[in-house]
Coordinates of C-alpha atoms (C1' of nucleotides) and ligand atoms in Angstrom, one line a residue:
Chain A
M1045 CA 7.0 -16.5 -3.5
P1046 CA 3.8 -15.0 -2.6
E1047 CA 2.7 -15.8 0.8
L1048 CA -0.1 -14.4 3.1
P1049 CA 1.3 -10.8 3.2
E1050 CA 2.0 -10.7 -0.6
V1051 CA -1.5 -12.2 -1.3
E1052 CA -3.1 -9.7 1.1
N1053 CA -1.3 -6.8 -0.8
V1054 CA -2.5 -8.1 -4.1
A1055 CA -6.0 -8.4 -2.7
R1056 CA -5.9 -4.6 -1.5
M1057 CA -4.5 -3.2 -4.6
L1058 CA -6.8 -5.0 -7.0
R1059 CA -9.8 -4.8 -4.9
P1060 CA -11.0 -1.1 -5.8
E1061 CA -9.9 -1.8 -9.6
V1062 CA -12.0 -4.8 -10.0
V1063 CA -14.9 -5.3 -7.8
G1064 CA -18.1 -4.0 -9.7
R1065 CA -16.5 -5.1 -13.0
R1066 CA -18.0 -7.6 -15.2
V1067 CA -16.2 -10.2 -16.9
V1068 CA -17.0 -10.1 -20.7
E1069 CA -14.6 -12.5 -22.4
A1070 CA -12.3 -15.3 -20.8
Q1071 CA -9.5 -16.9 -22.6
V1072 CA -7.1 -19.8 -21.1
L1073 CA -3.7 -20.0 -22.8
W1074 CA -2.5 -22.7 -20.5
P1075 CA -4.9 -25.4 -19.7
R1076 CA -3.3 -26.6 -16.6
S1077 CA -3.4 -23.4 -14.9
V1078 CA -7.1 -24.0 -14.4
A1079 CA -7.6 -26.6 -11.6
R1080 CA -11.6 -27.0 -11.9
P1081 CA -13.5 -27.1 -14.1
T1082 CA -12.3 -27.7 -17.7
P1083 CA -11.0 -24.9 -19.2
E1084 CA -13.8 -24.7 -21.6
A1085 CA -16.2 -24.7 -18.9
F1086 CA -14.2 -22.3 -17.0
C1087 CA -14.4 -19.5 -19.5
R1088 CA -18.0 -20.2 -20.5
D1089 CA -19.2 -19.9 -16.8
L1090 CA -17.1 -17.1 -16.1
V1091 CA -18.3 -14.8 -18.9
G1092 CA -21.2 -12.5 -17.9
R1093 CA -20.4 -12.7 -14.3
E1094 CA -19.8 -9.7 -12.0
I1095 CA -16.8 -9.3 -9.7
T1096 CA -18.7 -8.6 -6.5
S1097 CA -15.8 -9.0 -3.8
L1098 CA -12.2 -9.6 -3.6
G1099 CA -10.7 -11.2 -0.5
R1100 CA -8.3 -13.7 0.6
R1101 CA -8.1 -17.0 2.7
G1102 CA -4.6 -18.2 3.6
K1103 CA -2.8 -17.8 0.3
V1104 CA -5.8 -17.9 -2.1
L1105 CA -7.4 -14.9 -3.5
T1106 CA -10.9 -15.2 -3.4
L1107 CA -13.1 -13.2 -6.0
G1108 CA -16.7 -13.5 -5.4
L1109 CA -19.0 -13.6 -8.4
S1110 CA -22.6 -12.9 -9.0
D1111 CA -25.1 -15.9 -9.0
G1112 CA -22.9 -17.4 -6.3
W1113 CA -19.7 -18.5 -8.3
W1114 CA -16.2 -17.8 -6.8
L1115 CA -13.2 -17.4 -8.8
L1116 CA -10.3 -18.6 -6.6
V1117 CA -6.6 -18.1 -7.5
H1118 CA -3.6 -19.4 -6.0
L1119 CA -0.4 -17.9 -7.2
R1120 CA 2.0 -20.4 -5.9
M1121 CA 5.6 -19.8 -6.7
S1122 CA 5.5 -17.2 -9.7
G1123 CA 1.9 -16.3 -10.0
R1124 CA 0.6 -12.6 -10.6
L1125 CA -2.4 -11.0 -11.2
L1126 CA -2.0 -7.8 -13.4
L1127 CA -4.3 -5.4 -15.0
G1128 CA -3.5 -4.3 -18.6
R1129 CA -5.2 -3.0 -21.8
P1130 CA -5.7 -5.0 -24.6
E1131 CA -3.8 -3.2 -27.0
E1132 CA -0.6 -3.8 -25.1
P1133 CA 1.4 -6.7 -26.3
A1134 CA 0.7 -9.6 -24.2
P1135 CA 3.0 -10.2 -21.3
V1136 CA 5.4 -13.3 -21.6
H1137 CA 4.2 -16.3 -19.7
L1138 CA 0.5 -15.1 -19.7
R1139 CA -1.7 -18.2 -18.9
A1140 CA -5.3 -16.8 -18.6
V1141 CA -7.0 -13.3 -19.4
L1142 CA -10.3 -12.1 -18.3
R1143 CA -11.4 -9.2 -20.3
L1144 CA -13.6 -6.6 -18.2
D1145 CA -16.3 -4.4 -18.9
D1146 CA -14.1 -1.3 -18.3
G1147 CA -12.3 -2.5 -21.5
R1148 CA -9.3 -3.6 -19.2
D1149 CA -7.7 -7.3 -18.9
L1150 CA -7.4 -8.8 -15.9
R1151 CA -4.3 -11.1 -16.5
F1152 CA -2.9 -14.4 -15.0
V1153 CA 1.0 -14.6 -15.5
D1154 CA 2.8 -17.3 -14.0
P1155 CA 6.1 -18.4 -15.5
R1156 CA 6.7 -21.7 -13.4
K1157 CA 3.0 -22.7 -14.3
F1158 CA 2.5 -23.8 -10.7
G1159 CA -0.5 -21.3 -9.9
R1160 CA -4.0 -22.3 -10.1
L1161 CA -7.3 -21.1 -11.0
W1162 CA -10.6 -22.6 -9.9
L1163 CA -14.2 -21.5 -10.7
V1164 CA -16.7 -23.1 -8.2
Q1165 CA -20.0 -22.6 -6.7
D1166 CA -18.9 -23.7 -3.2
P1167 CA -15.6 -22.4 -2.1
A1168 CA -15.3 -24.9 0.6
E1169 CA -14.3 -27.3 -1.9
V1170 CA -11.0 -25.6 -2.2
L1171 CA -10.8 -23.7 1.0
G1172 CA -12.6 -26.3 3.6
S1173 CA -9.4 -27.9 4.5
L1174 CA -7.4 -24.7 5.4
G1175 CA -6.5 -24.1 9.0
P1176 CA -7.2 -20.9 10.7
E1177 CA -6.2 -17.3 9.6
P1178 CA -3.1 -16.4 11.6
L1179 CA -4.1 -12.9 12.0
D1180 CA -7.9 -13.5 12.6
P1181 CA -8.8 -12.3 16.3
T1182 CA -10.3 -16.0 16.9
F1183 CA -6.7 -17.3 16.3
T1184 CA -5.8 -16.9 20.0
V1185 CA -2.7 -18.2 21.9
E1186 CA -5.1 -20.6 23.3
A1187 CA -6.4 -22.0 20.1
F1188 CA -2.5 -22.1 19.0
R1189 CA -1.6 -24.2 22.0
A1190 CA -4.6 -26.6 21.4
R1191 CA -3.6 -27.1 17.9
L1192 CA -0.2 -28.0 18.8
A1193 CA -1.0 -30.1 21.6
G1194 CA 0.1 -33.8 20.9
R1195 CA 1.7 -33.0 17.8
R1196 CA 5.1 -34.9 17.1
V1197 CA 5.9 -33.4 14.0
R1198 CA 8.7 -30.8 13.6
I1199 CA 7.5 -27.3 14.2
K1200 CA 8.6 -25.6 10.9
P1201 CA 7.0 -28.3 8.5
L1202 CA 3.6 -27.9 10.8
L1203 CA 3.7 -24.2 10.1
L1204 CA 4.0 -24.9 6.6
D1205 CA 1.2 -27.3 6.6
Q1206 CA -1.8 -25.2 5.3
R1207 CA -4.4 -27.4 7.0
F1208 CA -2.7 -26.6 10.5
L1209 CA -2.5 -22.9 9.9
A1210 CA -3.3 -20.8 6.4
G1211 CA -1.1 -18.6 4.7
V1212 CA 2.4 -19.3 6.5
G1213 CA 5.4 -19.9 4.0
N1214 CA 8.9 -20.8 4.1
I1215 CA 9.9 -17.1 4.7
Y1216 CA 7.7 -16.1 7.3
A1217 CA 7.9 -19.6 9.1
D1218 CA 11.8 -18.9 9.5
E1219 CA 11.5 -15.5 10.5
A1220 CA 8.7 -16.3 13.1
L1221 CA 10.9 -19.0 14.7
F1222 CA 13.7 -16.8 14.6
L1223 CA 11.9 -14.1 16.4
A1224 CA 10.6 -16.6 18.9
G1225 CA 13.8 -18.4 19.4
I1226 CA 12.5 -21.7 18.6
H1227 CA 14.8 -24.4 16.8
P1228 CA 12.8 -25.3 13.4
C1229 CA 13.2 -29.1 14.2
R1230 CA 11.5 -28.9 17.7
P1231 CA 8.5 -31.2 18.4
A1232 CA 5.6 -29.2 17.9
G1233 CA 3.9 -30.7 20.8
S1234 CA 7.0 -29.9 23.0
L1235 CA 6.8 -26.2 23.1
T1236 CA 6.5 -24.7 26.5
E1237 CA 3.6 -22.3 27.4
G1238 CA 5.9 -19.3 26.9
E1239 CA 7.3 -20.6 23.7
V1240 CA 3.8 -21.0 22.2
E1241 CA 2.9 -17.5 23.2
R1242 CA 6.1 -16.1 21.7
L1243 CA 5.8 -18.1 18.4
H1244 CA 2.1 -16.9 18.2
G1245 CA 3.2 -13.5 18.8
A1246 CA 6.1 -13.7 16.4
L1247 CA 3.9 -14.9 13.6
Q1248 CA 1.3 -12.3 13.9
E1249 CA 4.2 -9.6 14.2
V1250 CA 5.8 -10.8 11.2
L1251 CA 3.0 -11.2 9.0
A1252 CA 1.4 -7.9 9.9
A1253 CA 4.9 -6.1 9.5
A1254 CA 5.3 -7.7 5.9
I1255 CA 1.6 -6.9 5.0
A1256 CA 2.5 -3.1 6.1
N1257 CA 5.7 -3.1 4.1
G1258 CA 4.1 -4.2 0.8
G1259 CA 5.5 -7.9 1.1
T1260 CA 8.7 -9.5 0.4
T1261 CA 10.3 -9.2 -3.1
L1262 CA 13.2 -11.9 -3.3
S1263 CA 13.0 -11.8 -7.1
A1264 CA 9.9 -12.3 -9.3
Y1265 CA 7.2 -11.1 -6.9
R1266 CA 5.8 -7.7 -7.8
R1267 CA 2.7 -5.8 -6.5
P1268 CA 0.1 -5.6 -9.1
D1269 CA 1.2 -2.1 -10.0
G1270 CA 4.8 -3.6 -10.6
S1271 CA 6.5 -2.0 -7.6
P1272 CA 8.3 -4.5 -5.5
G1273 CA 7.6 -5.1 -1.8
E1274 CA 9.8 -3.7 0.8
H1275 CA 9.9 -6.3 3.3
Q1276 CA 13.0 -8.2 2.1
A1277 CA 15.3 -5.7 3.6
L1278 CA 13.9 -6.5 7.1
L1279 CA 14.1 -10.3 6.9
R1280 CA 16.4 -11.5 9.7
V1281 CA 17.5 -14.8 8.9
F1282 CA 15.8 -15.9 5.5
R1283 CA 18.5 -16.4 2.7
R1284 CA 21.1 -15.0 4.9
A1285 CA 23.3 -17.9 5.5
G1286 CA 26.6 -17.0 6.9
E1287 CA 25.6 -13.4 7.8
P1288 CA 25.8 -12.7 11.5
C1289 CA 22.5 -13.3 13.4
P1290 CA 21.1 -9.8 14.3
R1291 CA 20.8 -10.7 17.7
C1292 CA 23.9 -12.4 18.7
G1293 CA 26.4 -12.2 15.8
T1294 CA 26.6 -16.0 15.2
P1295 CA 26.6 -16.9 11.5
V1296 CA 23.1 -17.8 10.2
V1297 CA 22.8 -21.5 9.2
R1298 CA 21.2 -23.0 6.2
A1299 CA 19.7 -26.6 6.8
V1300 CA 17.1 -28.6 4.7
V1301 CA 14.1 -29.3 7.0
G1302 CA 11.0 -31.1 5.6
G1303 CA 12.6 -30.6 2.3
R1304 CA 12.7 -27.0 2.5
G1305 CA 15.6 -24.5 2.8
T1306 CA 15.8 -23.5 6.3
Y1307 CA 17.4 -20.4 7.8
F1308 CA 18.1 -20.0 11.7
C1309 CA 20.6 -19.0 14.3
P1310 CA 22.1 -22.1 15.9
R1311 CA 22.7 -20.0 19.0
C1312 CA 19.4 -18.1 19.4
Q1313 CA 17.5 -21.2 18.5
A1314 CA 19.4 -23.9 20.0
G1315 CA 18.6 -27.3 20.9
Q1316 CA 16.4 -29.5 18.5
G1317 CA 15.8 -32.6 20.7
R1318 CA 13.0 -32.4 23.3
Chain B
dC549 C1' 1.3 -40.6 13.0
dC550 C1' 5.7 -39.5 10.9
dG551 C1' 9.2 -38.3 7.4
dA552 C1' 11.2 -38.7 3.0
dG553 C1' 10.9 -38.9 -1.7
dT554 C1' 8.4 -37.5 -6.3
dT555 C1' 6.2 -34.6 -9.6
dC556 C1' 5.1 -30.4 -11.8
dC557 C1' 8.2 -26.1 -14.3
dT558 C1' 11.6 -22.8 -15.2
dG559 C1' 14.6 -18.9 -14.3
dA560 C1' 18.5 -17.7 -11.6
dG561 C1' 22.9 -19.0 -10.3
dC562 C1' 26.7 -21.4 -10.5
dG563 C1' 31.1 -23.4 -12.8
dC564 C1' 34.0 -23.8 -16.6
Chain C
dT600 C1' 30.6 -14.0 -23.0
dG601 C1' 28.1 -17.7 -23.1
dC602 C1' 26.6 -22.4 -22.4
dG603 C1' 24.8 -26.4 -19.8
dC604 C1' 23.9 -28.0 -15.3
dT605 C1' 21.5 -27.8 -10.7
dC606 C1' 18.0 -26.4 -7.9
dA607 C1' 14.3 -24.0 -5.3
dG608 C1' 10.1 -24.1 -4.0
dG609 C1' 3.9 -25.0 -2.7
dA610 C1' 1.1 -28.6 -2.5
dA611 C1' -0.4 -33.2 -3.4
dC612 C1' 0.8 -37.5 -3.7
dT613 C1' 3.4 -42.2 -2.7
dC614 C1' 5.8 -45.2 0.1
dG615 C1' 8.1 -47.2 4.1
Ligands
ZN521 ZN1 21.7 -15.4 17.3

DNA sequence: CCGAGTTCCTGAGCGC
DNA sequence: TGCGCTCAGGAACTCG
């Protein structure tokens, strides 16, 4: 499941390959993969544009195009962006293809069909509601505290809310809460100053480490060159139900919180009330 | 404001 | 070995 670190790795690996390339042809094989505009308009307005930048906002890949257009890509569960040669057989689950002026194809492959593409002139249409970037220097402990203040929702579902914080998904939410020693069901506004500081640090540490390790590969995720990430070996609690907590040895517990599989140490992350 | 349920999808994982 | 069932999971949405 590509979260911020995986998307960041995709952006870094693809950037030198596609920036400066021009789209000479576009094809959509699964219409619903295109969120906006219609698939026809998407292809029509994409052709002829040059890719001038490739960045990331939250979990969204942002491809800046000439004439002020933006191609935004959300990989969701199983999406991948791959470069290939037209003469190669089309990969399974291919949902859209951009033929580039260097003769290569930029392919959007997505078995689960949850991923989405947008072609817009104002990226704020899609990105405007996103919360702060957790690794941005402006995302300080103070800023985090201010956003948490008064919130009565449980902390984990709040961390997953992209309007609250952009880019954190199920894996890194659990990992950060474990590192900070905070129960996933704690009311967000009830965190002490020390807990807010620990969680802030844990989020940044976990995300930065995962980026450095090429992201987490649990099953389908691969970097654009096909290599798996390395961070899964370093996960402390995620998908480790029954295994000993790396800090205290108590078996890791799985629960469902906000409809998400949630892993935590009942001893290191004790006390869900108040 | 808050939480739970539903939908979209299909491969993985499980039971038999 | 293989069939068929269940389910995870990001985000948007509805409902109580
Ligand atoms: Zn523990």
